[in-house]
Amino acid sequence: MKINFIVAASCLLLSYSSVTLAVVDITTLKGPTTNTAVPAANNGTVTDPATTTFGSGTTSRLALYVPSTVYSDYPGWLPLYKALVFQGIPVRVTKDIAVAKTHGAVLAYQGLQSKYLGSTDAATWSTYVSGGKTLIAIGLTSTDTNLKTTFGVTPDTTTNKNAREVIVLNPPSAAYPATSVNSMFDMTDVRDKEIPLWRDDLDTGFTTIGYTLAASTAPNGVFALGSYRTSAGVIDTKAGITIKSTANGGKAVAIGLDLGAFIGESNGGKTNGIPRSYDAQYEPGYDNFIRLIKQLYVTSTSTGLVTSWPVPGNMGVHFSWTYDIDAQDSYELAYTVAKDLQSRGIGGTINWQAKLVKDAYDIASFSHYYRNISAVEALGNMELASHSVSHSPNLLNFPCTNTSATGPWTTNIPGATTCDTPNDRLYFFTLAGSLLGEARVSKYILESISINNSTVVSYRTGHLLYPDALPQVLAATGYKYSSSGACNDQMTHMPYQPFYNLAYNQAVDIIEFPLTASDEDGQINGDWAAPGSAQYPNGSYAYNQAVLINKIAKYGGQYTFLIHPTTAGLPGLTQTLFSDKFAFQQTLTPKITNVSYFDTMSGRGDFHSARIASGIDVAVVGTTATVTVTLTKPIRDLTLKVPTAWAFASSTVGVKATPGAVVLLNTVAAGTVTLTFKTSGTVASTSAPAPGPTKTTTTISIASPTVPPPTPTPNNPRMVDDFADPSRYSSEQNAMGYYTGDDGTVTYRTSVQGDWLMLSVNPTSYWYTLLGPADTCNDFSAYKTLSLAVRYPTTTRVGFNVVIQDVDAASCSEMTQHPFNATALINAATPVGPDNWLHLDLPLTNFGTFDAKSLKAVTLSGFTVNGQVEVDYLYFS
């Protein structure tokens, strides 16, 4: 029996008097007329680091040390390198230990194994760490006596994959200062704290090495940053990630996982059931290892280092709305979603299926309605992209097939077959399909009808199937970017570069933006409800996606959402009204605007293609830091993360400077950009707060230094934090550049919209922010008022104390608490709700007697009930 799940063929051609519809008759098209040659495989030969361009740069970069004796055995060095640069770490790859040891931080990939490491090199590395430098060893198995002392561990002599199920990241210990690198992880979130290693499909774990910690004492003893938990649910006696420091700042870190292989297999979808979900959830996976390495790198020197932020404009998430047009009513509804984005000043990507034949799914919808694409193109905000020809469920069985098949397309469509009245199990299948046909034919047709002469460079397969040969097929047919994988399945919320045949020994010039979530993952609609509501005990889908987005924003990830603009659905799936999908888009977009940089697929791809090919080098002389950015391609809104104590001085291009970040404004041409900073002093936000969410930045003209912050006066508010920078806050710094945190007492905290702080609290929670350096008396005597704004997204009022802490003037260390109970003010305020800010201006006289010349911190504590509190700003005036 034929299954009817499509809507009736009643969708008419759109008619717009101001739009020139495509007039090309696709039945007359003949092309592409030449063969497409897919590059040959390199027969498993591992890429030699010496044959790449990754060896340039100065000693300020992280050295990725891959000895000549190692790289041919361990191809994972290449996906490891790619993951590092996607996170924004400047990297220099070298096979030479003499070069590597000149760097302040080295990541040694598999080079510290017993079979590769001689006693001379072992002694070199021990001296390196004792000299105050940072050595991160992946795959340490050497039992050299000097190295055992340097790392403070005895490694396994063999690998283990039979029992270790996850790596559990451990909270930092105040007794071991070096462990503060783990403070970026949310220890209350199992997805942040635990990285899975168990292959469910194979009933075995990922290969690991365990480390037995030597007896040691704080503050410079060895500590387990990460522990293995076994399949029996107990913590292994041997650690998975360890750190040992020296009194002069040296660090020796051992990672017992082949991180390169882990990344390579994740990118290739070869993890055999390790991910905890396919998509729509927070699964940082290997991102957390790279984040850890990044933190170890930037803290490897006291003078400071610079990285590039993965999102343009210093925003939290690089966001793309994407749409798959694979049903007949989608051609009209595509205009609806595109017009909505246009009204908001943003764009997206529409992937059009070049469906030219009728089959069991639908009519030949492209043949009927392709002229509607012109109306969407005329809006000017949407990228034209491909969604294949056949959208076949048996795509994984397609051969590549070099072919030069030509039209007319009504009778000769590579990769498609007519199927009017299916009567067997193959009625959804495609016969005689080819991967090249899917990619190049759809690209050719879309480009032929484009009224904007668009070049199609982005692609998504049907059913999100990912054939092994897809990367090289896309590259061969002129594509640059893909969104055919899924973020949880690939164990990352970052873009990445897939490899030839989804292995990881031969790079392919394609960037993958794995799908984050779609309209098939939950109860999609326009409702906005926090957990605990009657209708949505676990929160509405839109609310939970916003929470996910803000978690990703902690380290600048990408977010890709897929909407099918149709009410039709596949067999076995619940049909969802288009009106509900559209309502979701309209609800979510404004909720995440302040944390998201909205972009098309190609816009994101062009940005990352330029960013990962750039170089950052730092030279510090005296109190002046010179940062040289080498760009091989034009790039827009590139953000540099710098130490918050650095004061911006000058730039050869226009920039926007905030504490800890500098944005190179607009599009900067290929070439060299030079910036200078003063390494002493702190740049603080000087903008006065306004009601509701605000952003504070300083725009700098080309080659012009900033004006030093003015001396605080009663008429010049002293901003403590405006919560305008989620990446800064994730590094536990306020707008003044000083520590802020909750010591793990808050269930969940994040810069929810990129512009305010969300706290999920209970009566034992507290949150605090420092007003100056440790053991310093900070003079706030010029101010008379402490102001903050709060609101309650769930409408439950949560009272609390606002506490000013001062210190004794003699030692500037012994603190005293001076609380003011704001509960009465909060309860008296009306109305309270998710869109209503309560602006609290608290005279400092409310806090009793304290020394305004010796302030230490401001604390929020004594919360009256469990609930959620959002804070927009905190300043003195």
PDB file of C-alpha atoms in Angstrom, residues 163-401:
ATOM      1  CA  ALA A 163      36.822  -0.935  32.106  1.00  0.00           C
ATOM      2  CA  ARG A 164      37.280   2.832  32.030  1.00  0.00           C
ATOM      3  CA  GLU A 165      33.942   4.373  31.137  1.00  0.00           C
ATOM      4  CA  VAL A 166      34.357   8.129  31.613  1.00  0.00           C
ATOM      5  CA  ILE A 167      36.923  10.728  32.604  1.00  0.00           C
ATOM      6  CA  VAL A 168      35.570  12.701  35.550  1.00  0.00           C
ATOM      7  CA  LEU A 169      37.033  16.190  35.850  1.00  0.00           C
ATOM      8  CA  ASN A 170      37.811  17.062  39.455  1.00  0.00           C
ATOM      9  CA  PRO A 171      37.099  20.399  41.165  1.00  0.00           C
ATOM     10  CA  PRO A 172      40.107  22.649  41.647  1.00  0.00           C
ATOM     11  CA  SER A 173      41.766  22.593  45.045  1.00  0.00           C
ATOM     12  CA  ALA A 174      42.683  25.835  46.794  1.00  0.00           C
ATOM     13  CA  ALA A 175      45.690  24.019  48.265  1.00  0.00           C
ATOM     14  CA  TYR A 176      47.070  23.377  44.749  1.00  0.00           C
ATOM     15  CA  PRO A 177      46.955  26.695  42.808  1.00  0.00           C
ATOM     16  CA  ALA A 178      47.811  24.999  39.509  1.00  0.00           C
ATOM     17  CA  THR A 179      44.473  23.161  39.607  1.00  0.00           C
ATOM     18  CA  SER A 180      42.619  26.446  39.023  1.00  0.00           C
ATOM     19  CA  VAL A 181      42.665  25.554  35.312  1.00  0.00           C
ATOM     20  CA  ASN A 182      39.652  23.330  36.048  1.00  0.00           C
ATOM     21  CA  SER A 183      37.626  26.271  37.386  1.00  0.00           C
ATOM     22  CA  MET A 184      36.128  26.886  33.926  1.00  0.00           C
ATOM     23  CA  PHE A 185      34.108  23.658  34.124  1.00  0.00           C
ATOM     24  CA  ASP A 186      30.689  23.513  35.779  1.00  0.00           C
ATOM     25  CA  MET A 187      31.126  20.714  38.296  1.00  0.00           C
ATOM     26  CA  THR A 188      27.354  20.581  38.861  1.00  0.00           C
ATOM     27  CA  ASP A 189      26.689  19.727  35.201  1.00  0.00           C
ATOM     28  CA  VAL A 190      27.448  16.085  34.432  1.00  0.00           C
ATOM     29  CA  ARG A 191      27.904  16.926  30.745  1.00  0.00           C
ATOM     30  CA  ASP A 192      30.635  19.421  31.595  1.00  0.00           C
ATOM     31  CA  LYS A 193      32.223  17.327  34.318  1.00  0.00           C
ATOM     32  CA  GLU A 194      32.251  13.889  32.694  1.00  0.00           C
ATOM     33  CA  ILE A 195      33.654  13.001  29.268  1.00  0.00           C
ATOM     34  CA  PRO A 196      32.410   9.575  28.072  1.00  0.00           C
ATOM     35  CA  LEU A 197      34.847   6.974  26.747  1.00  0.00           C
ATOM     36  CA  TRP A 198      32.711   3.822  26.596  1.00  0.00           C
ATOM     37  CA  ARG A 199      31.823   2.430  23.161  1.00  0.00           C
ATOM     38  CA  ASP A 200      28.313   1.075  23.673  1.00  0.00           C
ATOM     39  CA  ASP A 201      28.254  -0.528  20.226  1.00  0.00           C
ATOM     40  CA  LEU A 202      31.420  -2.508  20.961  1.00  0.00           C
ATOM     41  CA  ASP A 203      30.984  -2.932  24.726  1.00  0.00           C
ATOM     42  CA  THR A 204      34.483  -1.658  25.336  1.00  0.00           C
ATOM     43  CA  GLY A 205      36.146   1.575  26.303  1.00  0.00           C
ATOM     44  CA  PHE A 206      38.474   3.930  24.449  1.00  0.00           C
ATOM     45  CA  THR A 207      42.134   3.031  24.907  1.00  0.00           C
ATOM     46  CA  THR A 208      43.615   4.810  27.934  1.00  0.00           C
ATOM     47  CA  ILE A 209      46.712   5.073  30.126  1.00  0.00           C
ATOM     48  CA  GLY A 210      46.441   5.353  33.905  1.00  0.00           C
ATOM     49  CA  TYR A 211      48.773   7.238  36.230  1.00  0.00           C
ATOM     50  CA  THR A 212      49.633   6.353  39.815  1.00  0.00           C
ATOM     51  CA  LEU A 213      50.268   9.543  41.759  1.00  0.00           C
ATOM     52  CA  ALA A 214      53.412   9.821  43.859  1.00  0.00           C
ATOM     53  CA  ALA A 215      53.157  10.934  47.454  1.00  0.00           C
ATOM     54  CA  SER A 216      53.427  14.725  47.513  1.00  0.00           C
ATOM     55  CA  THR A 217      52.377  17.798  49.416  1.00  0.00           C
ATOM     56  CA  ALA A 218      50.754  21.087  48.503  1.00  0.00           C
ATOM     57  CA  PRO A 219      51.102  23.531  46.909  1.00  0.00           C
ATOM     58  CA  ASN A 220      53.342  22.009  44.205  1.00  0.00           C
ATOM     59  CA  GLY A 221      52.559  18.314  44.517  1.00  0.00           C
ATOM     60  CA  VAL A 222      50.864  16.208  41.885  1.00  0.00           C
ATOM     61  CA  PHE A 223      47.057  16.409  41.613  1.00  0.00           C
ATOM     62  CA  ALA A 224      44.482  14.484  39.551  1.00  0.00           C
ATOM     63  CA  LEU A 225      42.685  16.939  37.276  1.00  0.00           C
ATOM     64  CA  GLY A 226      40.716  14.032  35.849  1.00  0.00           C
ATOM     65  CA  SER A 227      39.913  10.554  37.188  1.00  0.00           C
ATOM     66  CA  TYR A 228      38.649   7.465  35.406  1.00  0.00           C
ATOM     67  CA  ARG A 229      35.330   5.982  36.456  1.00  0.00           C
ATOM     68  CA  THR A 230      34.975   2.342  35.560  1.00  0.00           C
ATOM     69  CA  SER A 231      32.020   0.474  34.151  1.00  0.00           C
ATOM     70  CA  ALA A 232      31.460  -0.804  37.703  1.00  0.00           C
ATOM     71  CA  GLY A 233      30.724   2.783  38.765  1.00  0.00           C
ATOM     72  CA  VAL A 234      33.835   3.266  40.928  1.00  0.00           C
ATOM     73  CA  ILE A 235      36.751   5.654  40.544  1.00  0.00           C
ATOM     74  CA  ASP A 236      39.878   3.964  39.226  1.00  0.00           C
ATOM     75  CA  THR A 237      42.905   4.157  41.498  1.00  0.00           C
ATOM     76  CA  LYS A 238      44.872   5.476  38.525  1.00  0.00           C
ATOM     77  CA  ALA A 239      44.234   8.987  37.258  1.00  0.00           C
ATOM     78  CA  GLY A 240      43.570  10.056  33.672  1.00  0.00           C
ATOM     79  CA  ILE A 241      44.811  13.665  33.754  1.00  0.00           C
ATOM     80  CA  THR A 242      47.427  14.885  36.227  1.00  0.00           C
ATOM     81  CA  ILE A 243      49.218  18.143  36.962  1.00  0.00           C
ATOM     82  CA  LYS A 244      52.333  18.900  38.977  1.00  0.00           C
ATOM     83  CA  SER A 245      53.752  22.404  39.398  1.00  0.00           C
ATOM     84  CA  THR A 246      57.020  23.927  40.455  1.00  0.00           C
ATOM     85  CA  ALA A 247      57.651  26.869  42.754  1.00  0.00           C
ATOM     86  CA  ASN A 248      58.693  29.033  39.778  1.00  0.00           C
ATOM     87  CA  GLY A 249      55.527  28.357  37.771  1.00  0.00           C
ATOM     88  CA  GLY A 250      56.522  25.286  35.790  1.00  0.00           C
ATOM     89  CA  LYS A 251      53.810  22.716  35.084  1.00  0.00           C
ATOM     90  CA  ALA A 252      53.940  19.090  33.978  1.00  0.00           C
ATOM     91  CA  VAL A 253      50.592  17.730  32.783  1.00  0.00           C
ATOM     92  CA  ALA A 254      49.930  14.129  31.702  1.00  0.00           C
ATOM     93  CA  ILE A 255      46.859  13.131  29.649  1.00  0.00           C
ATOM     94  CA  GLY A 256      46.310   9.390  29.416  1.00  0.00           C
ATOM     95  CA  LEU A 257      44.106   9.454  26.325  1.00  0.00           C
ATOM     96  CA  ASP A 258      45.191   9.566  22.691  1.00  0.00           C
ATOM     97  CA  LEU A 259      43.399  12.849  22.237  1.00  0.00           C
ATOM     98  CA  GLY A 260      44.283  13.066  18.543  1.00  0.00           C
ATOM     99  CA  ALA A 261      42.639   9.720  17.806  1.00  0.00           C
ATOM    100  CA  PHE A 262      39.673  10.616  20.017  1.00  0.00           C
ATOM    101  CA  ILE A 263      39.114  13.820  18.038  1.00  0.00           C
ATOM    102  CA  GLY A 264      39.702  12.127  14.678  1.00  0.00           C
ATOM    103  CA  GLU A 265      37.224   9.343  15.386  1.00  0.00           C
ATOM    104  CA  SER A 266      34.685  11.828  16.781  1.00  0.00           C
ATOM    105  CA  ASN A 267      34.911  14.007  13.663  1.00  0.00           C
ATOM    106  CA  GLY A 268      34.491  10.927  11.501  1.00  0.00           C
ATOM    107  CA  GLY A 269      31.496   9.610  13.427  1.00  0.00           C
ATOM    108  CA  LYS A 270      33.474   6.483  14.342  1.00  0.00           C
ATOM    109  CA  THR A 271      32.999   6.612  18.111  1.00  0.00           C
ATOM    110  CA  ASN A 272      30.767   3.515  18.176  1.00  0.00           C
ATOM    111  CA  GLY A 273      28.244   4.733  20.709  1.00  0.00           C
ATOM    112  CA  ILE A 274      30.401   6.927  22.977  1.00  0.00           C
ATOM    113  CA  PRO A 275      28.154  10.036  22.703  1.00  0.00           C
ATOM    114  CA  ARG A 276      25.240  10.201  25.142  1.00  0.00           C
ATOM    115  CA  SER A 277      22.887  11.646  22.522  1.00  0.00           C
ATOM    116  CA  TYR A 278      22.718  12.440  18.814  1.00  0.00           C
ATOM    117  CA  ASP A 279      21.889  16.149  19.025  1.00  0.00           C
ATOM    118  CA  ALA A 280      19.908  18.851  20.856  1.00  0.00           C
ATOM    119  CA  GLN A 281      21.829  18.477  24.127  1.00  0.00           C
ATOM    120  CA  TYR A 282      24.991  19.825  25.691  1.00  0.00           C
ATOM    121  CA  GLU A 283      27.820  17.395  24.859  1.00  0.00           C
ATOM    122  CA  PRO A 284      31.152  19.250  24.897  1.00  0.00           C
ATOM    123  CA  GLY A 285      33.084  15.984  24.491  1.00  0.00           C
ATOM    124  CA  TYR A 286      36.597  16.636  23.251  1.00  0.00           C
ATOM    125  CA  ASP A 287      36.029  20.411  23.486  1.00  0.00           C
ATOM    126  CA  ASN A 288      36.736  20.165  27.207  1.00  0.00           C
ATOM    127  CA  PHE A 289      40.166  18.664  26.632  1.00  0.00           C
ATOM    128  CA  ILE A 290      41.009  21.505  24.227  1.00  0.00           C
ATOM    129  CA  ARG A 291      39.620  24.100  26.633  1.00  0.00           C
ATOM    130  CA  LEU A 292      41.880  22.677  29.331  1.00  0.00           C
ATOM    131  CA  ILE A 293      44.913  22.874  27.053  1.00  0.00           C
ATOM    132  CA  LYS A 294      43.963  26.435  26.115  1.00  0.00           C
ATOM    133  CA  GLN A 295      43.809  27.460  29.765  1.00  0.00           C
ATOM    134  CA  LEU A 296      47.152  25.793  30.469  1.00  0.00           C
ATOM    135  CA  TYR A 297      48.622  27.686  27.523  1.00  0.00           C
ATOM    136  CA  VAL A 298      47.350  31.168  28.441  1.00  0.00           C
ATOM    137  CA  THR A 299      48.481  30.727  32.064  1.00  0.00           C
ATOM    138  CA  SER A 300      51.921  29.406  31.116  1.00  0.00           C
ATOM    139  CA  THR A 301      53.552  32.810  31.474  1.00  0.00           C
ATOM    140  CA  SER A 302      53.096  35.692  33.882  1.00  0.00           C
ATOM    141  CA  THR A 303      53.385  38.299  31.117  1.00  0.00           C
ATOM    142  CA  GLY A 304      50.279  37.101  29.290  1.00  0.00           C
ATOM    143  CA  LEU A 305      49.361  35.520  25.949  1.00  0.00           C
ATOM    144  CA  VAL A 306      46.758  36.140  23.267  1.00  0.00           C
ATOM    145  CA  THR A 307      44.247  33.821  21.571  1.00  0.00           C
ATOM    146  CA  SER A 308      41.550  34.339  18.957  1.00  0.00           C
ATOM    147  CA  TRP A 309      37.927  33.954  20.031  1.00  0.00           C
ATOM    148  CA  PRO A 310      35.899  31.495  17.898  1.00  0.00           C
ATOM    149  CA  VAL A 311      32.952  33.898  17.369  1.00  0.00           C
ATOM    150  CA  PRO A 312      33.052  37.242  15.549  1.00  0.00           C
ATOM    151  CA  GLY A 313      32.464  40.451  17.446  1.00  0.00           C
ATOM    152  CA  ASN A 314      33.258  38.948  20.872  1.00  0.00           C
ATOM    153  CA  MET A 315      29.834  37.285  20.935  1.00  0.00           C
ATOM    154  CA  GLY A 316      29.165  33.956  22.625  1.00  0.00           C
ATOM    155  CA  VAL A 317      27.744  31.724  19.887  1.00  0.00           C
ATOM    156  CA  HIS A 318      28.102  31.690  16.097  1.00  0.00           C
ATOM    157  CA  PHE A 319      24.466  30.976  15.207  1.00  0.00           C
ATOM    158  CA  SER A 320      22.860  29.868  11.951  1.00  0.00           C
ATOM    159  CA  TRP A 321      19.205  29.330  11.212  1.00  0.00           C
ATOM    160  CA  THR A 322      19.133  26.694   8.467  1.00  0.00           C
ATOM    161  CA  TYR A 323      16.166  25.332   6.503  1.00  0.00           C
ATOM    162  CA  ASP A 324      15.815  22.162   4.441  1.00  0.00           C
ATOM    163  CA  ILE A 325      13.418  22.481   1.522  1.00  0.00           C
ATOM    164  CA  ASP A 326      12.401  18.906   0.775  1.00  0.00           C
ATOM    165  CA  ALA A 327       8.586  19.053   0.604  1.00  0.00           C
ATOM    166  CA  GLN A 328       6.325  20.851  -1.846  1.00  0.00           C
ATOM    167  CA  ASP A 329       4.798  23.339   0.635  1.00  0.00           C
ATOM    168  CA  SER A 330       8.281  24.340   1.764  1.00  0.00           C
ATOM    169  CA  TYR A 331       8.781  26.462  -1.335  1.00  0.00           C
ATOM    170  CA  GLU A 332       6.170  28.949  -0.204  1.00  0.00           C
ATOM    171  CA  LEU A 333       6.943  28.709   3.516  1.00  0.00           C
ATOM    172  CA  ALA A 334      10.650  29.282   2.898  1.00  0.00           C
ATOM    173  CA  TYR A 335       9.745  32.861   2.070  1.00  0.00           C
ATOM    174  CA  THR A 336       7.892  33.198   5.371  1.00  0.00           C
ATOM    175  CA  VAL A 337      10.836  32.182   7.543  1.00  0.00           C
ATOM    176  CA  ALA A 338      13.291  34.217   5.459  1.00  0.00           C
ATOM    177  CA  LYS A 339      11.121  37.326   5.644  1.00  0.00           C
ATOM    178  CA  ASP A 340      10.947  37.013   9.441  1.00  0.00           C
ATOM    179  CA  LEU A 341      14.732  36.894   9.699  1.00  0.00           C
ATOM    180  CA  GLN A 342      15.032  39.828   7.326  1.00  0.00           C
ATOM    181  CA  SER A 343      12.730  41.876   9.565  1.00  0.00           C
ATOM    182  CA  ARG A 344      15.145  41.213  12.428  1.00  0.00           C
ATOM    183  CA  GLY A 345      18.173  42.261  10.406  1.00  0.00           C
ATOM    184  CA  ILE A 346      19.685  38.778  10.231  1.00  0.00           C
ATOM    185  CA  GLY A 347      20.083  36.030   7.659  1.00  0.00           C
ATOM    186  CA  GLY A 348      20.319  32.278   7.364  1.00  0.00           C
ATOM    187  CA  THR A 349      20.873  29.440   4.934  1.00  0.00           C
ATOM    188  CA  ILE A 350      18.244  27.608   2.887  1.00  0.00           C
ATOM    189  CA  ASN A 351      19.202  24.185   1.570  1.00  0.00           C
ATOM    190  CA  TRP A 352      17.103  23.410  -1.507  1.00  0.00           C
ATOM    191  CA  GLN A 353      16.566  19.848  -2.677  1.00  0.00           C
ATOM    192  CA  ALA A 354      16.811  19.800  -6.465  1.00  0.00           C
ATOM    193  CA  LYS A 355      13.950  17.295  -6.620  1.00  0.00           C
ATOM    194  CA  LEU A 356      13.202  16.780 -10.284  1.00  0.00           C
ATOM    195  CA  VAL A 357      11.310  13.476 -10.309  1.00  0.00           C
ATOM    196  CA  LYS A 358       8.299  12.123  -8.543  1.00  0.00           C
ATOM    197  CA  ASP A 359       8.858   9.367  -6.017  1.00  0.00           C
ATOM    198  CA  ALA A 360       7.158   7.863  -2.965  1.00  0.00           C
ATOM    199  CA  TYR A 361       8.013  10.901  -0.881  1.00  0.00           C
ATOM    200  CA  ASP A 362       6.521  13.660  -2.959  1.00  0.00           C
ATOM    201  CA  ILE A 363       5.879  15.108  -6.379  1.00  0.00           C
ATOM    202  CA  ALA A 364       8.749  16.566  -8.398  1.00  0.00           C
ATOM    203  CA  SER A 365       8.509  19.665  -6.199  1.00  0.00           C
ATOM    204  CA  PHE A 366      11.582  21.457  -7.519  1.00  0.00           C
ATOM    205  CA  SER A 367      10.347  21.140 -11.099  1.00  0.00           C
ATOM    206  CA  HIS A 368       7.006  22.650 -10.088  1.00  0.00           C
ATOM    207  CA  TYR A 369       8.080  25.461  -7.771  1.00  0.00           C
ATOM    208  CA  TYR A 370      11.736  26.341  -8.376  1.00  0.00           C
ATOM    209  CA  ARG A 371      10.783  29.855  -9.534  1.00  0.00           C
ATOM    210  CA  ASN A 372       9.807  30.638  -5.934  1.00  0.00           C
ATOM    211  CA  ILE A 373      13.491  30.500  -5.023  1.00  0.00           C
ATOM    212  CA  SER A 374      13.874  33.858  -6.770  1.00  0.00           C
ATOM    213  CA  ALA A 375      11.504  35.520  -4.299  1.00  0.00           C
ATOM    214  CA  VAL A 376      13.628  34.286  -1.408  1.00  0.00           C
ATOM    215  CA  GLU A 377      16.855  35.343  -3.095  1.00  0.00           C
ATOM    216  CA  ALA A 378      15.403  38.810  -3.682  1.00  0.00           C
ATOM    217  CA  LEU A 379      15.140  39.363   0.069  1.00  0.00           C
ATOM    218  CA  GLY A 380      18.921  39.510   0.128  1.00  0.00           C
ATOM    219  CA  ASN A 381      19.497  37.862   3.506  1.00  0.00           C
ATOM    220  CA  MET A 382      19.498  34.136   2.734  1.00  0.00           C
ATOM    221  CA  GLU A 383      22.267  31.928   1.416  1.00  0.00           C
ATOM    222  CA  LEU A 384      21.448  29.627  -1.504  1.00  0.00           C
ATOM    223  CA  ALA A 385      22.640  26.116  -0.606  1.00  0.00           C
ATOM    224  CA  SER A 386      22.114  22.519  -1.702  1.00  0.00           C
ATOM    225  CA  HIS A 387      20.160  19.702  -0.094  1.00  0.00           C
ATOM    226  CA  SER A 388      21.054  17.065  -2.722  1.00  0.00           C
ATOM    227  CA  VAL A 389      18.992  15.712  -5.610  1.00  0.00           C
ATOM    228  CA  SER A 390      17.326  12.531  -4.405  1.00  0.00           C
ATOM    229  CA  HIS A 391      17.379  12.927  -0.592  1.00  0.00           C
ATOM    230  CA  SER A 392      17.867   9.195  -0.624  1.00  0.00           C
ATOM    231  CA  PRO A 393      17.631   6.952   2.450  1.00  0.00           C
ATOM    232  CA  ASN A 394      20.185   4.606   0.899  1.00  0.00           C
ATOM    233  CA  LEU A 395      22.757   7.342   0.315  1.00  0.00           C
ATOM    234  CA  LEU A 396      25.374   5.449   2.299  1.00  0.00           C
ATOM    235  CA  ASN A 397      25.447   2.822  -0.456  1.00  0.00           C
ATOM    236  CA  PHE A 398      26.027   5.293  -3.282  1.00  0.00           C
ATOM    237  CA  PRO A 399      29.347   5.039  -5.146  1.00  0.00           C
ATOM    238  CA  CYS A 400      31.244   8.188  -6.079  1.00  0.00           C
ATOM    239  CA  THR A 401      30.939   7.531  -9.866  1.00  0.00           C
TER     240      THR A 401
END
